[in-house]
């Protein structure tokens, strides 16, 4: 059984980052709501981490975990709220800070006799993010680390392998945070640190063979990283019993359908290409509302996919490229549904008429891990390094109604921009790039003639997960050339602008 660290989530914005840091240390971990601790426990758990929280332990309705069978029996690390909860629960005092303790701080006292702080330097920088502070520790708690302003910044409970820290080791601002987590995982939890992309492939393929047997599976490919890696994993496990369906909704990038389909076949995947562009664009005629467009595109995809799936005899399973953040975000820290799920996002659910069992071979991986697993299986970097592309495709990059002529213009402009990034070695510096066709026209002059044509906006952002993003400072010379090429080579466009909005307050896509 694969050893793991269990992370109990109290709703912190940093919880997923704890998971990523643990996995970077080659240890498998899972994130579960704090009130699901007992259900998540099994013999493979080697240690437990309590996350931070937007809540205060002083609140009447503060989250209260059940640590039966954990506390005193397994190594336990409380981070921020987790540390404050441990202290208050045992009779200590947690009070509101006179000033909010947020941002960079430095350790002033480090007791390196304790395994958690082995190798941690005096004056090591740490990141604080809390409004409460532990004023007084219970009698059986020992201070092992302090900052100039926070006396009880780190502690250990006597006669237990239970530790607490009021700072966040998972954020990069804590310069030796990774070393501290490594101490916890290696020295305290005694983890082997042998969870690698290669080991994931081996264990997952074996598990899929056992789970699926000789059953037939259908998978919808999008051309993106997640579905591609899922397809290759399943192909390794069940070969021709997997049928992949790649639907062209008429809203893909220029030549993408033909290029990606050829790549898939070259990888040995059993794939069916379906050209359904006329149906999608026809059904979108006259629709300008973004949510309306998303619903039509999602509905049409299901209909086309279902029609093709029914042509395959004896299909039992539907495979999906669901990844771990999708799973985590579908359940809040209190175990309820997430507040918002986009209408085109079908993770975790199928229409009632698709009576298939679901298999999700990547639902335990973060995005960067999916790419590493893909590389371990020999998938080309040109597929693994592709920028994210919205499920509704160019349908939500054409503001207003969608027509074939608008799709043509946008595909041509987008190809000039994206290919330009690649040719100038800028593509890998950008997390996501694309062009938006705006619902306005502007006056221009070409030669001696007045023009009144469309406007496009270039969009390029840097991000790690899409939750926040900043616009990329592309070279002016590059932007000038792209603008000139688009205006001269794409009939119908006479003006190009560059979007310099960050997320938040803006979003990455315009619709």
C-alpha positions as a printed NumPy array, in Angstrom:
array([[  0.   ,   0.   ,   0.   ],
       [  1.418,   3.42 ,  -0.999],
       [  2.371,   5.352,   2.154],
       [  0.81 ,   8.795,   2.414],
       [  0.446,  11.999,   4.38 ],
       [ -3.104,  13.098,   5.189],
       [ -3.815,  16.857,   5.049],
       [ -6.938,  18.016,   6.861],
       [ -8.322,  21.146,   5.229],
       [ -9.859,  23.929,   7.33 ],
       [-10.424,  26.152,   4.276],
       [ -7.046,  27.829,   3.906],
       [ -6.076,  29.368,   0.566],
       [ -2.725,  27.602,   1.017],
       [ -3.961,  24.037,   1.591],
       [ -3.347,  22.876,  -1.98 ],
       [  0.127,  24.373,  -1.767],
       [  0.902,  22.176,   1.255],
       [ -0.072,  19.174,  -0.845],
       [  2.131,  20.278,  -3.74 ],
       [  5.132,  20.767,  -1.449],
       [  4.694,  17.334,   0.135],
       [  4.511,  15.693,  -3.281],
       [  7.605,  17.585,  -4.45 ],
       [  9.356,  15.621,  -1.688],
       [  8.256,  12.369,  -3.409],
       [  5.612,  11.521,  -0.833],
       [  2.013,  10.867,  -1.802],
       [ -0.585,  12.918,   0.081],
       [ -4.325,  13.47 ,   0.075],
       [ -6.377,  16.504,   1.101],
       [ -9.655,  15.879,   2.931],
       [-12.115,  18.197,   4.739],
       [-11.283,  18.465,   8.448],
       [-14.593,  16.812,   9.375],
       [-13.83 ,  13.729,   7.257],
       [-10.676,  12.739,   9.134],
       [-11.903,   9.377,  10.355],
       [-13.193,   8.317,   6.92 ],
       [ -9.823,   9.202,   5.369],
       [ -7.713,   7.17 ,   7.81 ],
       [ -6.179,   3.832,   6.869],
       [ -2.967,   1.939,   7.579],
       [ -1.099,   3.748,   4.793],
       [ -1.251,   7.126,   6.605],
       [  2.179,   7.963,   8.063],
       [  1.394,  11.445,   9.348],
       [ -1.257,  14.157,   9.442],
       [ -1.04 ,  17.911,   8.729],
       [ -3.675,  20.37 ,   9.967],
       [ -4.007,  23.297,   7.545],
       [ -4.587,  26.969,   8.16 ],
       [ -8.045,  28.534,   7.985],
       [ -9.851,  31.835,   7.404],
       [-11.699,  31.049,  10.666],
       [-10.576,  31.993,  14.166],
       [-10.279,  29.317,  16.854],
       [-11.998,  31.837,  19.146],
       [-15.216,  31.734,  17.107],
       [-18.19 ,  29.787,  18.435],
       [-18.496,  27.903,  15.163],
       [-14.773,  27.363,  14.664],
       [-13.95 ,  24.082,  12.842],
       [-13.401,  21.257,  15.36 ],
       [-11.623,  18.158,  13.999],
       [-11.989,  14.679,  15.466],
       [ -8.411,  13.444,  15.949],
       [ -9.362,  10.16 ,  17.585],
       [ -6.811,   7.559,  16.579],
       [ -4.457,  10.26 ,  15.281],
       [ -3.337,  12.457,  18.151],
       [ -0.545,  10.75 ,  20.105],
       [ -0.488,   7.752,  17.752],
       [  0.705,   9.32 ,  14.498],
       [  2.991,  12.298,  13.817],
       [  0.891,  15.462,  13.669],
       [  1.811,  18.931,  12.397],
       [ -0.485,  21.906,  12.943],
       [  0.042,  24.859,  10.594],
       [ -1.261,  28.316,  11.633],
       [ -4.936,  27.601,  12.545],
       [ -3.971,  23.957,  13.13 ],
       [ -1.325,  25.013,  15.656],
       [ -3.655,  27.483,  17.385],
       [ -6.396,  24.865,  17.614],
       [ -4.007,  22.369,  19.25 ],
       [ -2.922,  24.981,  21.793],
       [ -6.433,  26.169,  22.666],
       [ -7.887,  22.657,  22.713],
       [ -5.354,  21.655,  25.389],
       [ -6.02 ,  24.682,  27.598],
       [ -3.716,  27.302,  26.135],
       [ -4.685,  30.87 ,  25.33 ],
       [ -5.223,  32.189,  21.799],
       [ -5.979,  35.899,  21.502],
       [ -6.5  ,  38.422,  18.737],
       [ -3.193,  40.023,  17.75 ],
       [ -2.864,  43.721,  18.49 ],
       [ -1.714,  44.071,  14.874],
       [ -2.396,  41.584,  12.103],
       [  0.629,  39.311,  11.721],
       [  0.894,  39.092,   7.965],
       [  3.92 ,  38.911,   5.69 ],
       [  7.61 ,  38.234,   6.063],
       [  9.147,  37.65 ,   9.469],
       [ 12.356,  36.075,  10.741],
       [ 12.999,  33.413,  13.344],
       [ 14.881,  34.801,  16.343],
       [ 15.093,  31.512,  18.278],
       [ 15.461,  28.028,  16.773],
       [ 15.849,  24.891,  18.926],
       [ 17.56 ,  22.507,  16.529],
       [ 17.555,  19.674,  19.089],
       [ 14.067,  18.91 ,  17.789],
       [ 13.769,  16.999,  14.503],
       [ 11.324,  19.478,  12.958],
       [ 13.903,  22.282,  13.026],
       [ 17.069,  20.341,  12.183],
       [ 19.086,  22.396,   9.695],
       [ 16.862,  25.482,  10.025],
       [ 19.04 ,  28.586,  10.293],
       [ 18.881,  31.308,  12.91 ],
       [ 17.109,  34.311,  11.378],
       [ 15.464,  32.113,   8.711],
       [ 12.667,  34.012,   6.921],
       [  9.106,  32.734,   7.456],
       [  5.683,  33.86 ,   6.203],
       [  2.975,  34.814,   8.684],
       [ -0.73 ,  35.077,   7.825],
       [ -2.996,  35.236,  10.873],
       [ -5.052,  37.63 ,  12.962],
       [ -4.785,  35.548,  16.156],
       [ -1.711,  34.514,  18.115],
       [ -0.938,  31.909,  20.792],
       [ -0.414,  34.003,  23.918],
       [  0.079,  31.099,  26.338],
       [  0.941,  27.452,  25.688],
       [ -0.414,  24.553,  27.795],
       [  1.997,  23.173,  30.39 ],
       [  3.052,  20.136,  28.347],
       [  3.927,  22.237,  25.275],
       [  7.541,  23.299,  24.653],
       [  8.493,  26.382,  22.632],
       [ 10.999,  25.371,  19.944],
       [ 10.905,  28.45 ,  17.699],
       [ 10.16 ,  32.18 ,  18.026],
       [ 10.23 ,  35.317,  15.902],
       [ 10.906,  38.791,  17.269],
       [  7.152,  39.405,  17.557],
       [  5.735,  35.9  ,  18.051],
       [  7.127,  34.019,  21.04 ],
       [  5.213,  30.774,  20.395],
       [  5.956,  30.498,  16.669],
       [  6.759,  26.768,  16.912],
       [  6.13 ,  24.158,  19.596],
       [  6.245,  20.451,  20.388],
       [  3.916,  18.559,  22.702],
       [  5.797,  16.461,  25.257],
       [  5.583,  12.669,  24.9  ],
       [  3.965,  13.044,  21.445],
       [  5.274,  13.488,  17.915],
       [  2.919,  16.482,  17.666],
       [  4.225,  19.839,  16.472],
       [  2.691,  23.219,  15.736],
       [  3.917,  26.263,  13.796],
       [  2.224,  29.639,  13.429],
       [  3.893,  30.374,  10.074],
       [  3.38 ,  28.848,   6.609],
       [  6.263,  26.62 ,   5.442],
       [  4.448,  25.813,   2.175],
       [  4.817,  29.302,   0.629],
       [  8.085,  30.225,  -1.062],
       [  8.464,  33.302,   1.172],
       [  9.381,  30.849,   3.963],
       [ 12.9  ,  30.323,   2.652],
       [ 13.523,  27.033,   4.479],
       [  9.907,  25.875,   4.534],
       [ 10.619,  22.945,   2.237],
       [ 13.447,  21.837,   4.536],
       [ 11.081,  21.955,   7.519],
       [  8.465,  19.859,   5.693],
       [ 11.207,  17.439,   4.645],
       [ 12.167,  17.072,   8.315],
       [  8.57 ,  16.341,   9.222],
       [  8.07 ,  13.836,   6.426],
       [ 11.448,  12.123,   6.574],
       [ 12.741,  12.401,  10.132],
       [  9.424,  12.384,  12.017],
       [  6.99 ,  10.443,   9.795],
       [  9.757,   8.125,   8.475],
       [  8.392,   8.24 ,   4.914],
       [ 10.473,   6.504,   2.243],
       [ 10.021,   9.37 ,  -0.252],
       [  9.743,   6.98 ,  -3.197],
       [  6.588,   8.323,  -4.892],
       [  7.749,   9.305,  -8.409],
       [  6.116,   9.75 , -11.84 ],
       [  7.474,   6.357, -12.88 ],
       [  6.094,   4.655,  -9.772],
       [  2.733,   6.362, -10.351],
       [  2.592,   5.042, -13.916],
       [  3.466,   1.525, -12.776],
       [  0.939,   1.381,  -9.942],
       [ -1.828,   3.147, -11.914],
       [ -1.512,   0.904, -14.969],
       [ -1.625,  -2.152, -12.701],
       [ -4.672,  -0.757, -10.892],
       [ -6.467,   0.041, -14.162],
       [ -5.849,  -3.48 , -15.475],
       [ -7.389,  -4.937, -12.328],
       [-10.306,  -2.477, -12.228],
       [-11.261,  -2.559, -15.91 ],
       [-10.409,  -6.139, -16.805],
       [-11.634,  -6.793, -20.345],
       [-14.241,  -3.993, -20.264],
       [-14.435,  -1.413, -23.032],
       [-13.76 ,   2.243, -22.227],
       [-14.516,   5.451, -24.137],
       [-12.578,   8.697, -23.598],
       [-13.184,  12.174, -24.976],
       [ -9.917,  13.763, -26.095],
       [ -9.611,  17.545, -26.219],
       [ -6.037,  17.993, -27.389],
       [ -5.126,  19.222, -23.898],
       [ -2.58 ,  17.781, -21.487],
       [ -4.974,  16.054, -19.075],
       [ -7.012,  14.035, -21.543],
       [ -3.867,  13.156, -23.519],
       [ -2.024,  11.744, -20.496],
       [ -5.183,   9.925, -19.36 ],
       [ -5.472,   8.368, -22.819],
       [ -1.876,   7.117, -22.862],
       [ -2.22 ,   5.648, -19.342],
       [ -5.391,   3.803, -20.287],
       [ -3.858,   2.641, -23.559],
       [ -0.968,   1.111, -21.596],
       [ -3.459,  -0.709, -19.396],
       [ -6.134,  -1.941, -21.823],
       [ -4.905,  -1.238, -25.368],
       [ -7.591,  -1.55 , -28.048],
       [-10.344,  -1.832, -25.444],
       [ -9.981,   1.961, -25.22 ],
       [-11.676,   4.078, -27.889],
       [-10.913,   7.809, -27.905],
       [-13.251,  10.369, -29.494],
       [-11.889,  13.743, -30.6  ],
       [-14.671,  16.184, -31.486],
       [-14.038,  19.184, -33.725],
       [-16.592,  21.743, -32.583],
       [-15.522,  24.21 , -35.256],
       [-14.107,  26.43 , -32.511],
       [-10.597,  24.992, -32.264],
       [ -7.426,  26.818, -33.262],
       [ -6.331,  26.927, -36.889],
       [ -5.49 ,  23.423, -38.237],
       [ -5.674,  22.032, -34.669],
       [ -8.117,  19.228, -35.434],
       [ -5.988,  17.7  , -38.192],
       [ -2.659,  18.222, -36.387],
       [ -3.738,  16.848, -33.026],
       [ -5.596,  13.912, -34.588],
       [ -2.447,  12.947, -36.481],
       [ -0.394,  13.2  , -33.264],
       [ -2.817,  10.942, -31.405],
       [ -2.747,   8.293, -34.106],
       [  1.048,   8.497, -34.154],
       [  1.025,   7.693, -30.431],
       [ -0.825,   4.459, -31.11 ],
       [ -4.168,   5.576, -29.677],
       [ -7.367,   4.12 , -31.091],
       [ -8.99 ,   7.464, -31.907],
       [-12.051,   8.57 , -33.881],
       [-12.159,  12.134, -35.216],
       [-15.585,  13.749, -35.558],
       [-16.052,  16.927, -37.622],
       [-19.124,  18.555, -36.044],
       [-18.278,  22.212, -36.629],
       [-21.378,  22.973, -38.705],
       [-23.682,  21.709, -35.924],
       [-22.01 ,  23.785, -33.182],
       [-21.763,  27.014, -35.173],
       [-25.283,  26.556, -36.529],
       [-26.703,  26.115, -33.027],
       [-24.806,  29.194, -31.827],
       [-26.322,  31.442, -34.507],
       [-27.622,  34.664, -33.022],
       [-26.656,  33.768, -29.417],
       [-24.692,  36.55 , -27.697],
       [-25.012,  35.697, -23.988],
       [-21.761,  34.05 , -22.764],
       [-23.563,  31.618, -20.483],
       [-25.972,  30.738, -23.274],
       [-23.055,  29.99 , -25.591],
       [-21.372,  27.795, -22.968],
       [-24.558,  25.793, -22.44 ],
       [-25.065,  25.212, -26.156],
       [-21.447,  24.161, -26.661],
       [-21.6  ,  21.815, -23.662],
       [-24.929,  20.33 , -24.749],
       [-23.785,  19.794, -28.323],
       [-20.57 ,  18.131, -27.191],
       [-22.498,  15.662, -25.05 ],
       [-24.891,  14.899, -27.923],
       [-22.114,  14.357, -30.485],
       [-19.991,  12.365, -28.059],
       [-22.94 ,  10.221, -27.003],
       [-23.874,   9.485, -30.623],
       [-20.35 ,   8.273, -31.352],
       [-20.088,   6.34 , -28.089],
       [-23.274,   4.421, -28.93 ],
       [-21.656,   3.193, -32.149],
       [-19.117,   1.295, -30.049],
       [-20.432,  -2.027, -28.805],
       [-20.453,  -3.034, -25.138],
       [-18.896,   0.139, -23.665],
       [-18.952,  -0.008, -19.861],
       [-16.764,   2.906, -18.744],
       [-16.388,   6.593, -19.524],
       [-12.863,   7.882, -18.844],
       [-12.315,  11.521, -17.875],
       [ -9.163,  13.607, -17.49 ],
       [-10.26 ,  14.977, -14.113],
       [ -7.278,  16.162, -12.046],
       [ -6.872,  16.614,  -8.285],
       [ -7.681,  20.363,  -8.004],
       [-11.031,  19.627,  -9.701],
       [-11.759,  16.992,  -7.06 ],
       [-10.641,  19.178,  -4.145],
       [-12.581,  22.22 ,  -5.353],
       [-15.776,  20.195,  -5.767],
       [-15.913,  19.86 ,  -1.97 ],
       [-15.483,  22.774,   0.405],
       [-13.664,  22.616,   3.739],
       [-16.989,  21.923,   5.429],
       [-17.838,  19.063,   3.095],
       [-20.435,  20.939,   1.051],
       [-20.494,  21.7  ,  -2.666],
       [-18.262,  24.402,  -4.084],
       [-19.846,  27.815,  -4.508],
       [-19.419,  28.092,  -8.263],
       [-18.968,  25.567, -11.054],
       [-19.   ,  26.821, -14.647],
       [-21.801,  25.38 , -16.702],
       [-19.471,  23.75 , -19.242],
       [-17.485,  22.024, -16.481],
       [-18.714,  18.426, -16.229],
       [-16.265,  17.041, -13.658],
       [-17.888,  14.467, -11.454],
       [-21.168,  14.262, -13.34 ],
       [-22.779,  12.818, -16.449],
       [-26.14 ,  13.374, -18.099],
       [-28.675,  10.817, -16.899],
       [-28.915,   9.21 , -20.337],
       [-25.22 ,   8.264, -20.346],
       [-25.351,   5.172, -18.181],
       [-21.631,   4.505, -17.936],
       [-19.316,   3.976, -15.001],
       [-16.612,   6.612, -14.631],
       [-12.858,   6.051, -14.436],
       [-10.533,   8.98 , -13.727],
       [ -6.879,   7.858, -13.799],
       [ -5.488,  11.342, -13.032],
       [ -7.826,  12.41 , -10.242],
       [ -5.007,  12.261,  -7.679],
       [ -2.544,  14.465,  -9.603],
       [ -1.873,  18.191,  -9.75 ],
       [ -1.318,  19.784, -13.181],
       [  2.465,  19.847, -12.963],
       [  2.431,  16.187, -11.882],
       [  0.315,  15.286, -14.919],
       [  3.033,  16.75 , -17.132],
       [  5.777,  14.837, -15.28 ],
       [  3.821,  11.591, -15.639],
       [  3.407,  12.342, -19.35 ],
       [  7.155,  12.808, -19.746],
       [  7.79 ,   9.547, -17.887],
       [  5.653,   7.83 , -20.547],
       [  7.514,   9.522, -23.423],
       [  4.778,  11.937, -24.563],
       [  6.201,  14.751, -26.715],
       [  6.838,  18.112, -25.046],
       [  4.852,  19.867, -27.79 ],
       [  1.738,  18.156, -26.375],
       [  2.666,  18.37 , -22.675],
       [  3.712,  22.016, -22.89 ],
       [  0.545,  23.24 , -24.593],
       [ -1.114,  26.272, -23.066],
       [ -4.507,  25.695, -21.434],
       [ -7.384,  26.249, -23.858],
       [-10.99 ,  26.89 , -22.759],
       [-13.464,  24.033, -23.162],
       [-15.869,  26.183, -25.239],
       [-12.895,  27.1  , -27.449],
       [-13.034,  30.227, -29.581],
       [-16.762,  30.453, -28.854],
       [-15.994,  32.499, -25.739],
       [-13.174,  34.44 , -27.407],
       [-15.625,  35.815, -29.946],
       [-17.564,  38.401, -27.956],
       [-21.126,  38.497, -29.218],
       [-22.617,  36.127, -31.761],
       [-20.524,  33.429, -33.457],
       [-20.294,  33.062, -37.239],
       [-18.011,  31.102, -39.561],
       [-16.445,  34.335, -40.802],
       [-15.652,  35.494, -37.25 ],
       [-14.154,  32.081, -36.446],
       [-11.982,  32.328, -39.579],
       [-10.708,  35.794, -38.63 ],
       [ -9.972,  34.784, -35.056],
       [ -8.209,  31.538, -36.059],
       [ -5.92 ,  33.46 , -38.43 ],
       [ -5.112,  36.176, -35.864],
       [ -4.605,  33.633, -33.086],
       [ -2.219,  31.57 , -35.258],
       [ -0.076,  34.637, -35.967],
       [  0.118,  35.489, -32.243],
       [  0.762,  31.978, -30.875],
       [  3.2  ,  30.994, -33.644],
       [  5.   ,  34.294, -33.085],
       [  5.445,  33.436, -29.403],
       [  6.965,  30.096, -30.391],
       [  9.247,  31.551, -33.067],
       [ 10.577,  34.167, -30.628],
       [ 11.111,  31.692, -27.741],
       [  8.406,  33.4  , -25.68 ],
       [  5.826,  30.597, -25.63 ],
       [  7.195,  28.865, -22.521],
       [  7.351,  32.192, -20.654],
       [  3.578,  32.472, -20.962],
       [  1.032,  30.319, -19.098],
       [ -1.824,  31.052, -21.481],
       [ -2.145,  33.179, -24.594],
       [ -4.883,  33.889, -27.091],
       [ -6.72 ,  36.501, -29.092],
       [-10.177,  37.943, -28.407],
       [-12.422,  39.214, -31.215],
       [-14.238,  42.253, -29.848],
       [-17.84 ,  43.219, -30.763],
       [-16.769,  46.645, -32.043],
       [-15.454,  48.083, -35.28 ],
       [-12.998,  50.922, -35.71 ],
       [-12.034,  53.355, -38.439],
       [ -8.719,  52.767, -40.131],
       [ -6.761,  53.762, -43.209],
       [ -5.141,  51.31 , -45.625],
       [ -3.465,  52.973, -48.571],
       [ -5.748,  55.836, -49.516],
       [ -8.886,  54.045, -48.428],
       [-10.915,  54.369, -45.266],
       [-11.701,  51.07 , -43.512],
       [-14.27 ,  50.217, -40.861],
       [-13.318,  46.786, -39.539],
       [-12.987,  44.566, -36.484],
       [-10.758,  44.96 , -33.417],
       [ -8.888,  42.133, -31.675],
       [ -7.218,  42.054, -28.27 ],
       [ -4.118,  39.997, -27.535],
       [ -4.063,  38.307, -24.12 ],
       [ -1.002,  36.692, -22.472],
       [ -0.796,  35.856, -18.767],
       [  1.544,  34.265, -16.255],
       [  0.051,  31.944, -13.645],
       [  0.597,  28.663, -11.815],
       [ -2.957,  27.371, -11.566],
       [ -5.22 ,  29.9  , -13.266],
       [ -6.73 ,  31.053,  -9.956],
       [ -4.705,  34.276, -10.136],
       [ -2.806,  35.621, -13.124],
       [ -0.728,  38.616, -14.161],
       [ -0.336,  40.012, -17.669],
       [  2.975,  39.288, -19.365],
       [  5.293,  42.16 , -20.267],
       [  5.93 ,  41.045, -23.845],
       [  8.574,  43.055, -25.776],
       [  7.158,  46.072, -27.585],
       [  8.987,  45.069, -30.771],
       [  7.28 ,  41.675, -30.711],
       [  3.827,  43.185, -30.099],
       [  4.397,  45.697, -32.918],
       [  5.269,  42.923, -35.378],
       [  2.298,  40.76 , -34.352],
       [ -0.04 ,  43.736, -34.696],
       [  1.348,  44.592, -38.123],
       [  1.119,  40.976, -39.323],
       [ -2.478,  40.55 , -38.149],
       [ -3.674,  43.803, -39.748],
       [ -1.891,  43.072, -43.039],
       [ -2.653,  39.353, -43.298],
       [ -6.132,  38.929, -41.81 ],
       [ -8.893,  40.539, -43.882],
       [-11.539,  42.169, -41.698],
       [ -9.227,  43.342, -38.855],
       [ -7.732,  46.844, -38.764],
       [ -6.831,  47.366, -35.104],
       [ -4.957,  45.311, -32.453],
       [ -4.85 ,  46.104, -28.708],
       [ -3.056,  44.392, -25.803],
       [ -4.889,  43.455, -22.597],
       [ -2.884,  44.509, -19.513],
       [ -5.452,  43.442, -16.887],
       [ -4.558,  41.007, -14.107],
       [ -6.769,  38.383, -12.449],
       [ -8.312,  39.529, -10.182],
       [-10.041,  41.883, -10.868],
       [-10.323,  40.737, -14.493],
       [-10.557,  37.113, -15.618],
       [ -8.237,  35.386, -18.106],
       [-10.97 ,  34.897, -20.708],
       [-13.217,  37.805, -21.601],
       [-16.397,  35.705, -21.42 ]])
